[in-house]
XYZ file of C-alpha atoms in Angstrom:
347
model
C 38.918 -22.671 -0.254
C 38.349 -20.525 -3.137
C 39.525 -21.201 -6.827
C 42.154 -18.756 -6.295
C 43.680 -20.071 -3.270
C 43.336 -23.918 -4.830
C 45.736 -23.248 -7.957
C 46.841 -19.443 -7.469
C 49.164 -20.360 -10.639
C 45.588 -20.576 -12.765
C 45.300 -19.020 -16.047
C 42.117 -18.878 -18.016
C 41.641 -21.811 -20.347
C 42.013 -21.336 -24.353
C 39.340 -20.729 -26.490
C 39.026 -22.725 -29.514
C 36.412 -22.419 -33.204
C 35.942 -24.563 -35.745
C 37.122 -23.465 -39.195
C 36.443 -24.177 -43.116
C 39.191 -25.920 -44.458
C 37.310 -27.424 -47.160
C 34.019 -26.746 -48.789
C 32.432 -27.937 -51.933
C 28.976 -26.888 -53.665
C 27.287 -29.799 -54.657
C 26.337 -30.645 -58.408
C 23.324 -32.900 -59.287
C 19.070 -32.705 -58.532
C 19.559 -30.806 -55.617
C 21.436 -28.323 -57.923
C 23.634 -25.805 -55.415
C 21.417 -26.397 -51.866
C 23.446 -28.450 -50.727
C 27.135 -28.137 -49.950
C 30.070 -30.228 -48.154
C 32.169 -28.811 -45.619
C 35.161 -29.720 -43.615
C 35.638 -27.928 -40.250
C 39.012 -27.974 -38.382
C 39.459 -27.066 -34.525
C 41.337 -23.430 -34.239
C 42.643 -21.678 -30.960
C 41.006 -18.691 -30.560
C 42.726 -17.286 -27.293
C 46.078 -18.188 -25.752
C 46.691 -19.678 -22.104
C 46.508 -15.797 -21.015
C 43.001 -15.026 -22.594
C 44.900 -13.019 -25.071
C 43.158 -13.296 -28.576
C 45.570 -15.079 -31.439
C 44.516 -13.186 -34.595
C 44.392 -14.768 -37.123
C 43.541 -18.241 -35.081
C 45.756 -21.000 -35.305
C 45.714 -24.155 -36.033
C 45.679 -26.510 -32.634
C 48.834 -27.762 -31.482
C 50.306 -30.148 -28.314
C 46.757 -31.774 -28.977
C 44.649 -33.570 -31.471
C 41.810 -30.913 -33.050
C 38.798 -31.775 -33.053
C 37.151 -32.425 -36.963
C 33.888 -32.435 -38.050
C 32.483 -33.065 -41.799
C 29.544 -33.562 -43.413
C 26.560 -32.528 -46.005
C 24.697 -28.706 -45.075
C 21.251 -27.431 -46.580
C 20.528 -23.683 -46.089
C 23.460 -23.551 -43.386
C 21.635 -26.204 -41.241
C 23.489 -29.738 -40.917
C 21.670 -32.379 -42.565
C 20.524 -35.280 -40.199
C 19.922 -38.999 -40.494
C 16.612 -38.631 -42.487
C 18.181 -37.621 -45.243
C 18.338 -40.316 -48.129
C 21.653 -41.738 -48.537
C 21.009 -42.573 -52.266
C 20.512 -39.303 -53.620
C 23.731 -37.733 -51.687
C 26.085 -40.655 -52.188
C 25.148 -41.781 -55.783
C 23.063 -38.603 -57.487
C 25.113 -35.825 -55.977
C 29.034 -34.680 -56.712
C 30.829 -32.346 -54.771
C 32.319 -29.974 -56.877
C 35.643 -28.791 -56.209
C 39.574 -30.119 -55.762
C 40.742 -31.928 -52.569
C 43.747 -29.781 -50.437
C 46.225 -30.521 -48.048
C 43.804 -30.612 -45.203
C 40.163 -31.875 -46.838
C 39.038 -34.083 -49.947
C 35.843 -33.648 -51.391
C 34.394 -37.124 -50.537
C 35.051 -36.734 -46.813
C 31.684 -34.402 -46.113
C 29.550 -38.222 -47.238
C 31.712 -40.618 -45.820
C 31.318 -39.062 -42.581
C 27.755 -37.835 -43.072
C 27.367 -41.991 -43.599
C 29.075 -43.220 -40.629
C 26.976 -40.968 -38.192
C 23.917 -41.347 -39.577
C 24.431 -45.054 -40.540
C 23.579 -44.003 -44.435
C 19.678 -42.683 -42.852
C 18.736 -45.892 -41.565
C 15.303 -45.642 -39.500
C 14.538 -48.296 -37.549
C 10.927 -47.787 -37.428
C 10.903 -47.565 -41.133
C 12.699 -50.783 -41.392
C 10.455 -52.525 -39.245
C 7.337 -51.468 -41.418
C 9.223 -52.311 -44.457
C 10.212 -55.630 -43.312
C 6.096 -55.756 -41.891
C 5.099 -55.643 -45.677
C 7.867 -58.227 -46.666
C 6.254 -60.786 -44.199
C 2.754 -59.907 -45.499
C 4.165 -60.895 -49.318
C 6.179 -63.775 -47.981
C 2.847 -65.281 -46.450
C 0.591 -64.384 -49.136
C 3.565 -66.640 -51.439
C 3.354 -69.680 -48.672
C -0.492 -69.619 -49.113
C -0.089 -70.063 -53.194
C 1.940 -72.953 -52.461
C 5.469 -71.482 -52.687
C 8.107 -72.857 -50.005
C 9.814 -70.443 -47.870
C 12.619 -70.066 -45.618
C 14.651 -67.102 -43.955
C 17.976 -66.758 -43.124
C 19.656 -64.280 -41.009
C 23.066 -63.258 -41.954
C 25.221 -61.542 -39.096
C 28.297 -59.947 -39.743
C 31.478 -61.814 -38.001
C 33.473 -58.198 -38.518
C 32.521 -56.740 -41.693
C 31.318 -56.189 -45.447
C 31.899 -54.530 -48.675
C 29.418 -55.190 -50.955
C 29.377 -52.900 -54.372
C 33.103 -51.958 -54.452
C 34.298 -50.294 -57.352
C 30.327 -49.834 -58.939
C 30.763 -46.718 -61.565
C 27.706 -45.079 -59.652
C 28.852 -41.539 -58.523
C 31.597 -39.382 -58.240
C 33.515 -41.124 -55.268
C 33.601 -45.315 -54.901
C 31.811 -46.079 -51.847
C 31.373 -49.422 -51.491
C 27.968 -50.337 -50.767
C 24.487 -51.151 -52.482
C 22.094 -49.322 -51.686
C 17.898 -49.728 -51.545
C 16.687 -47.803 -54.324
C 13.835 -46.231 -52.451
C 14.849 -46.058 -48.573
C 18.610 -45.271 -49.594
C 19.697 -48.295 -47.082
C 21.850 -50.872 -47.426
C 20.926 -54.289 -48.513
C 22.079 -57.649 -50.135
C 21.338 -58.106 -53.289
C 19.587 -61.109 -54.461
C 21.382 -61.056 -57.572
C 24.540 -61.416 -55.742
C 24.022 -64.241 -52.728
C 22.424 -66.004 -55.624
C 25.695 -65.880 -57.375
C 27.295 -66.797 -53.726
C 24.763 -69.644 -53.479
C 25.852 -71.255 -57.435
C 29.421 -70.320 -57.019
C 29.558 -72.530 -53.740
C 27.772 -75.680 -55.963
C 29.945 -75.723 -58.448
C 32.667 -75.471 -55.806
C 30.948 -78.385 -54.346
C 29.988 -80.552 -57.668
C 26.788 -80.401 -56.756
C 24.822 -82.803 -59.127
C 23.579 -81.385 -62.247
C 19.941 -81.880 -61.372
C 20.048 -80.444 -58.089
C 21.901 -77.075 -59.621
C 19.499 -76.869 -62.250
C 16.334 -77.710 -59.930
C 17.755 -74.150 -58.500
C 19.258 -71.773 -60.443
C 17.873 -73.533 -63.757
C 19.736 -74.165 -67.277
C 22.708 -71.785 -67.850
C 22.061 -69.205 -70.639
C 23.456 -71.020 -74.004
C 27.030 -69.514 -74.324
C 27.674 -70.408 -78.597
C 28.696 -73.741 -80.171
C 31.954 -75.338 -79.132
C 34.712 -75.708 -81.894
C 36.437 -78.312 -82.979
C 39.426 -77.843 -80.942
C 37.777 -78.172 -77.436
C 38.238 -81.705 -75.400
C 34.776 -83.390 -75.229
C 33.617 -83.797 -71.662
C 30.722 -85.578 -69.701
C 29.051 -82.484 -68.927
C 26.701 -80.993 -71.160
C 27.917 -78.039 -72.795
C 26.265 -74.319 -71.996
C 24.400 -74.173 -75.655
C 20.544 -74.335 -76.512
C 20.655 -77.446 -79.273
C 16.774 -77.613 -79.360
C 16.206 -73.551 -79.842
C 14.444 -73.034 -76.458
C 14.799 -70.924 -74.201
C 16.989 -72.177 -70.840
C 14.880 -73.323 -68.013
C 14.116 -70.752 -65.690
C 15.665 -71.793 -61.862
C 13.291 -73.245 -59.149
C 13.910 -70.987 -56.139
C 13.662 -67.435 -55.830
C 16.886 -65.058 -54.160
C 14.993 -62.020 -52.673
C 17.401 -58.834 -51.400
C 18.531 -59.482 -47.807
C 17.045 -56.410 -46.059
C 19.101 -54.741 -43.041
C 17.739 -56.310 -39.317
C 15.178 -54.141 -37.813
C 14.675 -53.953 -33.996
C 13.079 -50.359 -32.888
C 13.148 -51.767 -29.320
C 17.003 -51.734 -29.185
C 17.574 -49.566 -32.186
C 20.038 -51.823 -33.691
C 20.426 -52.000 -37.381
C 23.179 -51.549 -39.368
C 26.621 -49.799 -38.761
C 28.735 -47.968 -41.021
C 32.385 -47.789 -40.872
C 35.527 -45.771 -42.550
C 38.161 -47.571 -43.988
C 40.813 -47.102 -46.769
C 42.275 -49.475 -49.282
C 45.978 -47.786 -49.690
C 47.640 -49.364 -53.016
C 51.273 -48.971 -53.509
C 53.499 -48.569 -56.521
C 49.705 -46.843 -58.200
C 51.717 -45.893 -61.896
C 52.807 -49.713 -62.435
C 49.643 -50.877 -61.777
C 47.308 -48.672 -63.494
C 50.010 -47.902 -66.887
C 48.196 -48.684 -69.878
C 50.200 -47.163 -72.453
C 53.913 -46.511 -73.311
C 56.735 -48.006 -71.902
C 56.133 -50.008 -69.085
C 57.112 -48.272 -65.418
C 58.546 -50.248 -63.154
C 57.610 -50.969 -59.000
C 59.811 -48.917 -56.962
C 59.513 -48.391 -53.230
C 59.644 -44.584 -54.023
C 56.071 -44.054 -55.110
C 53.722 -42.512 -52.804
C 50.784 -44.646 -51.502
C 47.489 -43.428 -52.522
C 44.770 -44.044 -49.772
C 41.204 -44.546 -51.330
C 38.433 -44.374 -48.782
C 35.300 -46.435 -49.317
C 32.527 -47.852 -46.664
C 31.767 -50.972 -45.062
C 29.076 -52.266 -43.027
C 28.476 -54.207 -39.925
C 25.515 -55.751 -38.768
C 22.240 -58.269 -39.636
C 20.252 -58.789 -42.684
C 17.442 -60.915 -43.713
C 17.725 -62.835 -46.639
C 14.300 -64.719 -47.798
C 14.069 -67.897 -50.009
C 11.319 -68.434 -52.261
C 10.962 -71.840 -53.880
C 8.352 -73.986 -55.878
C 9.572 -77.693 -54.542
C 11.185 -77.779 -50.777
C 13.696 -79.450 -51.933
C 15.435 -77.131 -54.011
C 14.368 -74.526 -51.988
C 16.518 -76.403 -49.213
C 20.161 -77.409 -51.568
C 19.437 -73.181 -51.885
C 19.353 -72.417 -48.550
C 22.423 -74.700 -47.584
C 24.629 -73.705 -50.461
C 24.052 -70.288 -49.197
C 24.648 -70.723 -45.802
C 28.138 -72.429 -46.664
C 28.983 -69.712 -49.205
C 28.517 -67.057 -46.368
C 30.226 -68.942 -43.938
C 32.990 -70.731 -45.703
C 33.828 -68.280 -48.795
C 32.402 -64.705 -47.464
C 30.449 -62.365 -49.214
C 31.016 -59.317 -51.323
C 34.647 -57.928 -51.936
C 37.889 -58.494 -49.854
C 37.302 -61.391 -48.510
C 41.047 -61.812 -48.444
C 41.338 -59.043 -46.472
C 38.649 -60.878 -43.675
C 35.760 -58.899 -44.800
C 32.372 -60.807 -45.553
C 32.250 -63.574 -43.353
C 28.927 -64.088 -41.602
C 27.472 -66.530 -39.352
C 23.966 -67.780 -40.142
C 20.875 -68.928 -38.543
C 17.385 -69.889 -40.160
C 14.364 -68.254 -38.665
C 10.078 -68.804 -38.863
C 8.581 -66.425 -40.834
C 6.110 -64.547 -38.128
């Protein structure tokens, strides 16, 4: 049976383009080469085959979208680095009633998972192993945790790094995301105190608190020491060192880490953010105000570096609760930053 005589009723199918409805030259070291765009799905042709001039805007359907960064017309790929077009660029230009300027990076970030490589990862993580065992030879005391995502994780919200708040930190080579050592070693003495861990053991790892000024006269004596330096030396340095948690490589499965949209949408923005004049009040009335930002899913590797095993240990515990237990990063109200942990050998 031919075509015809299956559906004699057929009509040719519509045609449909993709369309500019927002563009934005970029500003920063790449100067004008690179540019953000927003295309939107357009019907070309009707049922009939007859051409709509101008093209319209899909309807009965959802239209397809596309965004994302563009150098000399071509579409940038995943090997781009995600630190020079996320924190050194700024698209330059207004959002509109169909685009924003920040949508070309969030979605260049959650396709290419910020330029991850895998087999870049892997020989980054090969030299990490080579330092960790060089440290273990010189008598240090190591031990590696792996920190899995139970949904997911903000970590660098609100950072005044770029145009647009994103959300993440990022490796300041490679452009990936990592952990900061800084920060699960905050995690790790936030958990202690939590905890009352005893003062030796705290200090044994993250060492004496830097000295903080006298205490007046008016403040209640206690039985813990207070954070000054009363001999005029410097505060002990801690015992065990945090090192950033690099993203999981595995080039056999090319897992690593995943990149996801969301939006934090505040309500009642003027009563919240008035700093001056007559105070406004909350009223159902005011318009949300969705503010996109990035979040991650995945594994990292965070590596301990101690000089007694002990310490190096309380460390790895206190961490290990303060990922599980209290979550990591921002929004852990929200459910974000909860991991589940497991200690690995170093190969």
């Amino acid at each position: 049976m031919s075509p015809s005589q299956h559906n004699p009723g057929r009509h040719p199918h519509p045609r449909f383009t993709l369309r500019d409805v927002g563009h934005w030259p970029a500003a920063g070291p790449a100067g004008r080469l690179i540019e953000g765009r927003v295309r939107l799905e357009h019907q070309v042709t009707d049922h009939d085959g007859n051409s709509l001039k101008p093209a319209k805007p899909v309807k009965g359907r959802r239209p397809r979208r596309t965004a994302g960064f563009e150098l000399d017309g071509e579409r940038l790929k995943a090997g781009a680095n995600a630190l020079i077009l996320l924190r050194r660029l700024a698209l330059v230009g207004e959002a509109n009633e169909k685009a924003r300027p920040e949508e070309p990076a969030l979605e260049w970030a959650r396709e290419h998972r910020l330029g991850y490589d895998p087999e870049r990862a892997e020989a980054l993580q090969a030299r990490r192993d080579h330092l960790l065992r060089c440290l273990r030879e010189s008598g240090k005391h190591v031990l590696r945790l792996r920190l899995a995502t139970e949904w997911r994780l903000v970590i660098g919200l609100g950072e005044p790094l770029a145009d647009h708040e994103f959300g993440l930190h990022l490796h300041g080579t490679h452009g990936w995301p990592l952990l900061r050592g800084s920060g699960l070693k905050g995690a790790a003495a936030a958990w202690a105190r939590r905890a009352e861990a005893p003062l030796e053991e705290y200090r044994a790892v993250f060492g004496d608190p830097p000295p903080t000024g006298l205490q007046d006269e008016t403040t209640e004596s206690t039985d813990e020491p207070a954070d000054r330096d009363d001999t005029g030396e410097s505060p002990a340095p801690g015992g065990v060192r945090f090192l950033d948690a690099l993203p999981e490589s595995a080039v056999a499965d090319g897992h690593g880490p995943v990149v996801h949209r969301d939006v934090i949408t505040p309500h009642q923005q003027p009563y919240r953010t008035q700093k001056d004049g007559p105070q406004t009040p909350p009223g159902e009335h005011e318009p949300p105000n969705p503010q996109p930002f990035l979040s991650l899913s995945g594994a990292f590797t965070a590596d301990l570096v101690g000089d007694e095993p002990a310490a190096t240990r309380k460390a790895a515990d206190w961490l290990t609760a303060a990922a599980t237990e209290q979550g990591l990063g921002a929004r852990t109200a929200a459910g974000y930053g909860y991991t589940t942990v497991d200690e690995l050998v170093l190969p």
